[in-house]
Structures are given as structure tokens and as C-alpha cells.
């Protein structure tokens, strides 16, 4: 039996869909590559937005802020970026590439390496974003954890990251109620000395 070829319109539609899918995926790959270009380097940062003002002591005020791009075993698939606040080495940003998007998680540890009660929260990028900026609305798993831990204000979080290689990196937290927190790191000036490993990770930078 002779099989008729696919109609030209069907072939064109399939080709257009594949091109569109590849185009949508490209910004996430470009973003990961831009951040990975700084693997093995650490940078100083400063808080550029923190509103509204906190009524409790600010854990970031007066502290040296340092990001370290160190978890680069598979840089196209996962990057681990510890965020050091003075002598507090409890925070690590974990970026993972999935089939459709990027995932951001916050790995929080105690000094002995035990996971904090509030850890591995974050979200997935729901839009393609750009090579410079990616946004991560809070996911359902994180919402459930925030509610369980009495952190009702965090259930509407959206995190964002921006990277311009050799220029700056920005970490951002925003909420619909007007909450905005942004830290900017100067990527033009790598620090001459690397910070220690984050809590819970005993590997040296040479091993990481």
C-alpha cells in the first residue's frame, strides 16, 4: 500500500513548533552559560533595595556579602552558588536546568551541616525569560512549607536573578505587597581570596 506523504502544511507546522520550542529554551541555556562563565570565582555584593524597612535587626546590615560560583560539576544542568553573609555560611542558591525551564532552590543548613527547617524552597521559571534575567514564582511545595512554618508572608514570593558577565549579578526577592529585596554583586572584580565552603559541604574549591 502506498503511503501518502504528509501535507506540506503539517510539515511546516511541525517545523515551526520545533523552532519555537528551541527558541524558548535558549534563554535559560544562555543564562546558565553566563553564570557558569564565572565558575570558581567569588564576588563582593551590597544591598541595593530592602523595602519596607524591617522592624527587627537586619541580618545583612554591616555584614560582608559574598557570592561564590562553585558547584560547577555539570554547569549546563546545575550550578550551586553559596551566598555568604559575614560569618554565616548557611545559604546556597541551587539552579537546575530541566527540560522546560529553570528551577531555583535555596539550600539552608546549620553549622553542623544539618538542613534547616526551612530549606530547599523556591520555584520554577514559568516564562522563557532572557539570557540576562530569570524569574521564579514560588512553587506549591514551598508554599506548603512556609505555611507549616508560620511564614505566611512568603507564600507569594517571586525570586529573580540577573547576570551580565563581567559586570554584575543580582539576586532579588519581590512580593505583591511591595516587599523588595535586591543584592548586587560586582562581577568585574573577582575576590583574591575565596570564602570557605558553605555549611554542609566539606569539599574544597579544588574538589568542587
mmCIF file of C-alpha atoms in Angstrom:
data_model
loop_
_atom_site.group_PDB
_atom_site.id
_atom_site.type_symbol
_atom_site.label_atom_id
_atom_site.label_comp_id
_atom_site.label_asym_id
_atom_site.label_seq_id
_atom_site.Cartn_x
_atom_site.Cartn_y
_atom_site.Cartn_z
ATOM 1 C CA UNK A 1 0.000 0.000 0.000
ATOM 2 C CA UNK A 2 1.353 3.398 -0.965
ATOM 3 C CA UNK A 3 1.623 5.833 1.930
ATOM 4 C CA UNK A 4 0.854 9.430 1.064
ATOM 5 C CA UNK A 5 3.403 11.992 2.202
ATOM 6 C CA UNK A 6 2.396 14.378 4.949
ATOM 7 C CA UNK A 7 0.670 17.516 3.735
ATOM 8 C CA UNK A 8 3.085 20.406 3.348
ATOM 9 C CA UNK A 9 1.159 22.494 5.891
ATOM 10 C CA UNK A 10 1.602 19.763 8.523
ATOM 11 C CA UNK A 11 5.340 19.590 7.916
ATOM 12 C CA UNK A 12 5.642 23.380 8.112
ATOM 13 C CA UNK A 13 3.615 23.479 11.334
ATOM 14 C CA UNK A 14 5.788 20.817 12.966
ATOM 15 C CA UNK A 15 8.934 22.653 11.893
ATOM 16 C CA UNK A 16 7.635 25.938 13.247
ATOM 17 C CA UNK A 17 6.730 24.302 16.563
ATOM 18 C CA UNK A 18 10.201 22.780 16.902
ATOM 19 C CA UNK A 19 11.831 26.124 16.100
ATOM 20 C CA UNK A 20 9.605 27.879 18.614
ATOM 21 C CA UNK A 21 10.422 25.324 21.327
ATOM 22 C CA UNK A 22 14.145 25.654 20.706
ATOM 23 C CA UNK A 23 13.882 29.437 20.769
ATOM 24 C CA UNK A 24 12.001 29.336 24.081
ATOM 25 C CA UNK A 25 14.630 27.088 25.637
ATOM 26 C CA UNK A 26 17.573 29.202 24.500
ATOM 27 C CA UNK A 27 17.289 31.990 27.124
ATOM 28 C CA UNK A 28 17.570 29.502 30.005
ATOM 29 C CA UNK A 29 20.643 27.886 28.448
ATOM 30 C CA UNK A 30 22.226 31.271 27.778
ATOM 31 C CA UNK A 31 21.524 32.347 31.361
ATOM 32 C CA UNK A 32 23.180 29.224 32.790
ATOM 33 C CA UNK A 33 26.176 29.688 30.495
ATOM 34 C CA UNK A 34 26.543 33.332 31.520
ATOM 35 C CA UNK A 35 26.637 32.446 35.213
ATOM 36 C CA UNK A 36 28.869 29.414 34.615
ATOM 37 C CA UNK A 37 31.434 31.671 32.935
ATOM 38 C CA UNK A 38 32.318 32.772 36.487
ATOM 39 C CA UNK A 39 32.760 29.267 37.925
ATOM 40 C CA UNK A 40 35.449 29.199 40.584
ATOM 41 C CA UNK A 41 35.200 32.916 41.311
ATOM 42 C CA UNK A 42 33.776 34.869 44.248
ATOM 43 C CA UNK A 43 32.455 38.427 44.314
ATOM 44 C CA UNK A 44 31.516 41.048 46.892
ATOM 45 C CA UNK A 45 27.995 42.446 46.960
ATOM 46 C CA UNK A 46 25.829 45.121 48.518
ATOM 47 C CA UNK A 47 22.146 45.500 49.277
ATOM 48 C CA UNK A 48 20.648 47.972 46.778
ATOM 49 C CA UNK A 49 16.975 47.623 47.811
ATOM 50 C CA UNK A 50 15.364 46.460 51.041
ATOM 51 C CA UNK A 51 11.821 47.766 51.488
ATOM 52 C CA UNK A 52 9.857 48.138 53.598
ATOM 53 C CA UNK A 53 12.368 48.653 56.390
ATOM 54 C CA UNK A 54 12.470 45.754 58.856
ATOM 55 C CA UNK A 55 11.299 46.271 62.436
ATOM 56 C CA UNK A 56 13.708 43.547 63.585
ATOM 57 C CA UNK A 57 17.518 43.503 63.359
ATOM 58 C CA UNK A 58 18.591 43.221 59.718
ATOM 59 C CA UNK A 59 20.819 40.133 59.279
ATOM 60 C CA UNK A 60 22.520 41.741 56.247
ATOM 61 C CA UNK A 61 23.331 45.171 57.683
ATOM 62 C CA UNK A 62 27.031 45.758 58.255
ATOM 63 C CA UNK A 63 27.979 42.270 57.018
ATOM 64 C CA UNK A 64 30.312 41.352 54.165
ATOM 65 C CA UNK A 65 28.184 39.823 51.382
ATOM 66 C CA UNK A 66 29.902 37.344 49.077
ATOM 67 C CA UNK A 67 28.651 35.029 46.329
ATOM 68 C CA UNK A 68 30.813 32.121 45.152
ATOM 69 C CA UNK A 69 30.077 30.246 41.918
ATOM 70 C CA UNK A 70 31.495 26.864 42.943
ATOM 71 C CA UNK A 71 29.137 23.956 42.177
ATOM 72 C CA UNK A 72 30.101 23.513 38.532
ATOM 73 C CA UNK A 73 30.415 19.742 38.014
ATOM 74 C CA UNK A 74 27.683 19.905 35.345
ATOM 75 C CA UNK A 75 27.376 23.642 34.588
ATOM 76 C CA UNK A 76 24.763 23.298 31.859
ATOM 77 C CA UNK A 77 22.485 21.310 34.200
ATOM 78 C CA UNK A 78 23.178 22.564 37.747
ATOM 79 C CA UNK A 79 25.037 25.404 39.441
ATOM 80 C CA UNK A 80 25.495 25.889 43.194
ATOM 81 C CA UNK A 81 26.198 29.415 44.408
ATOM 82 C CA UNK A 82 26.805 29.896 48.152
ATOM 83 C CA UNK A 83 25.728 33.304 49.480
ATOM 84 C CA UNK A 84 27.889 34.191 52.481
ATOM 85 C CA UNK A 85 26.684 36.820 54.962
ATOM 86 C CA UNK A 86 29.603 37.661 57.217
ATOM 87 C CA UNK A 87 30.467 34.504 59.157
ATOM 88 C CA UNK A 88 27.097 32.933 58.255
ATOM 89 C CA UNK A 89 27.732 30.280 55.594
ATOM 90 C CA UNK A 90 24.265 28.705 55.735
ATOM 91 C CA UNK A 91 22.891 29.760 52.335
ATOM 92 C CA UNK A 92 23.370 28.221 48.887
ATOM 93 C CA UNK A 93 21.413 29.043 45.743
ATOM 94 C CA UNK A 94 20.855 25.954 43.598
ATOM 95 C CA UNK A 95 19.998 26.461 39.918
ATOM 96 C CA UNK A 96 18.902 23.435 37.897
ATOM 97 C CA UNK A 97 18.049 23.122 34.224
ATOM 98 C CA UNK A 98 15.026 20.965 33.470
ATOM 99 C CA UNK A 99 13.538 20.040 30.119
ATOM 100 C CA UNK A 100 11.255 23.057 30.027
ATOM 101 C CA UNK A 101 12.665 25.673 32.391
ATOM 102 C CA UNK A 102 14.997 26.581 35.232
ATOM 103 C CA UNK A 103 14.488 25.753 38.886
ATOM 104 C CA UNK A 104 15.823 27.837 41.775
ATOM 105 C CA UNK A 105 16.093 26.351 45.258
ATOM 106 C CA UNK A 106 17.509 27.766 48.499
ATOM 107 C CA UNK A 107 19.591 25.223 50.421
ATOM 108 C CA UNK A 108 19.801 26.355 54.070
ATOM 109 C CA UNK A 109 21.997 24.494 56.567
ATOM 110 C CA UNK A 110 23.054 24.707 60.189
ATOM 111 C CA UNK A 111 26.737 25.000 61.024
ATOM 112 C CA UNK A 112 26.946 21.253 61.630
ATOM 113 C CA UNK A 113 25.566 20.614 58.146
ATOM 114 C CA UNK A 114 22.028 19.641 59.166
ATOM 115 C CA UNK A 115 19.264 21.032 56.909
ATOM 116 C CA UNK A 116 17.332 23.941 58.389
ATOM 117 C CA UNK A 117 13.595 23.514 58.992
ATOM 118 C CA UNK A 118 13.059 25.995 56.149
ATOM 119 C CA UNK A 119 15.175 24.787 53.253
ATOM 120 C CA UNK A 120 15.070 23.817 49.572
ATOM 121 C CA UNK A 121 12.335 26.326 48.854
ATOM 122 C CA UNK A 122 11.999 28.203 45.586
ATOM 123 C CA UNK A 123 10.226 27.845 42.272
ATOM 124 C CA UNK A 124 10.388 27.237 38.527
ATOM 125 C CA UNK A 125 10.666 29.836 35.790
ATOM 126 C CA UNK A 126 7.243 29.948 34.156
ATOM 127 C CA UNK A 127 8.281 32.167 31.251
ATOM 128 C CA UNK A 128 11.278 31.844 28.927
ATOM 129 C CA UNK A 129 12.861 34.932 30.436
ATOM 130 C CA UNK A 130 16.049 36.225 28.838
ATOM 131 C CA UNK A 131 19.755 35.471 28.868
ATOM 132 C CA UNK A 132 20.061 38.274 31.437
ATOM 133 C CA UNK A 133 17.040 37.810 33.738
ATOM 134 C CA UNK A 134 15.070 34.802 35.013
ATOM 135 C CA UNK A 135 12.105 34.890 37.421
ATOM 136 C CA UNK A 136 10.953 32.108 39.769
ATOM 137 C CA UNK A 137 7.444 32.297 41.296
ATOM 138 C CA UNK A 138 7.087 30.269 44.491
ATOM 139 C CA UNK A 139 6.104 26.636 43.893
ATOM 140 C CA UNK A 140 3.387 24.660 45.697
ATOM 141 C CA UNK A 141 5.855 22.634 47.748
ATOM 142 C CA UNK A 142 7.425 25.805 49.119
ATOM 143 C CA UNK A 143 4.036 27.375 49.858
ATOM 144 C CA UNK A 144 3.099 24.336 51.944
ATOM 145 C CA UNK A 145 6.376 24.537 53.871
ATOM 146 C CA UNK A 146 6.019 28.285 54.506
ATOM 147 C CA UNK A 147 2.516 27.752 55.860
ATOM 148 C CA UNK A 148 3.679 24.886 58.056
ATOM 149 C CA UNK A 149 6.496 27.013 59.486
ATOM 150 C CA UNK A 150 4.307 30.089 60.060
ATOM 151 C CA UNK A 151 5.828 32.168 57.259
ATOM 152 C CA UNK A 152 2.595 33.363 55.667
ATOM 153 C CA UNK A 153 4.266 36.419 54.141
ATOM 154 C CA UNK A 154 6.452 34.219 51.941
ATOM 155 C CA UNK A 155 3.668 32.342 50.135
ATOM 156 C CA UNK A 156 3.571 34.990 47.379
ATOM 157 C CA UNK A 157 7.339 35.210 46.837
ATOM 158 C CA UNK A 158 8.848 35.644 43.406
ATOM 159 C CA UNK A 159 12.611 35.389 43.177
ATOM 160 C CA UNK A 160 14.677 36.666 40.272
ATOM 161 C CA UNK A 161 18.281 36.570 39.160
ATOM 162 C CA UNK A 162 20.099 38.771 36.670
ATOM 163 C CA UNK A 163 23.553 38.173 35.242
ATOM 164 C CA UNK A 164 25.700 40.302 32.960
ATOM 165 C CA UNK A 165 29.060 38.513 32.655
ATOM 166 C CA UNK A 166 31.972 40.641 33.774
ATOM 167 C CA UNK A 167 29.616 43.322 35.045
ATOM 168 C CA UNK A 168 27.043 42.381 37.673
ATOM 169 C CA UNK A 169 24.869 39.681 39.222
ATOM 170 C CA UNK A 170 21.620 40.465 41.044
ATOM 171 C CA UNK A 171 19.559 38.349 43.416
ATOM 172 C CA UNK A 172 16.025 39.614 44.023
ATOM 173 C CA UNK A 173 13.010 38.775 46.171
ATOM 174 C CA UNK A 174 9.694 40.530 45.487
ATOM 175 C CA UNK A 175 6.111 40.253 46.713
ATOM 176 C CA UNK A 176 2.844 41.854 45.553
ATOM 177 C CA UNK A 177 2.576 43.723 48.886
ATOM 178 C CA UNK A 178 5.566 45.894 47.957
ATOM 179 C CA UNK A 179 8.323 43.846 49.569
ATOM 180 C CA UNK A 180 11.537 44.159 47.525
ATOM 181 C CA UNK A 181 14.999 42.884 48.396
ATOM 182 C CA UNK A 182 17.908 43.126 45.932
ATOM 183 C CA UNK A 183 21.596 42.352 46.325
ATOM 184 C CA UNK A 184 24.020 43.381 43.578
ATOM 185 C CA UNK A 185 27.439 41.760 43.097
ATOM 186 C CA UNK A 186 30.295 43.310 41.114
ATOM 187 C CA UNK A 187 31.423 40.686 38.594
ATOM 188 C CA UNK A 188 34.217 42.908 37.298
ATOM 189 C CA UNK A 189 36.290 42.398 40.452
ATOM 190 C CA UNK A 190 36.794 38.742 41.492
ATOM 191 C CA UNK A 191 37.918 38.483 45.099
ATOM 192 C CA UNK A 192 41.582 37.472 45.582
ATOM 193 C CA UNK A 193 40.620 35.014 48.340
ATOM 194 C CA UNK A 194 37.764 32.538 48.155
ATOM 195 C CA UNK A 195 35.340 32.098 51.059
ATOM 196 C CA UNK A 196 35.145 28.798 52.957
ATOM 197 C CA UNK A 197 32.868 26.005 51.817
ATOM 198 C CA UNK A 198 29.220 26.542 52.764
ATOM 199 C CA UNK A 199 27.969 24.647 55.782
ATOM 200 C CA UNK A 200 27.181 21.049 54.877
ATOM 201 C CA UNK A 201 29.701 20.944 52.010
ATOM 202 C CA UNK A 202 33.190 19.834 53.027
ATOM 203 C CA UNK A 203 34.647 19.848 49.508
ATOM 204 C CA UNK A 204 37.338 22.417 48.772
ATOM 205 C CA UNK A 205 37.057 24.653 45.718
ATOM 206 C CA UNK A 206 39.637 22.447 44.005
ATOM 207 C CA UNK A 207 37.382 19.449 44.548
ATOM 208 C CA UNK A 208 34.099 21.263 43.850
#
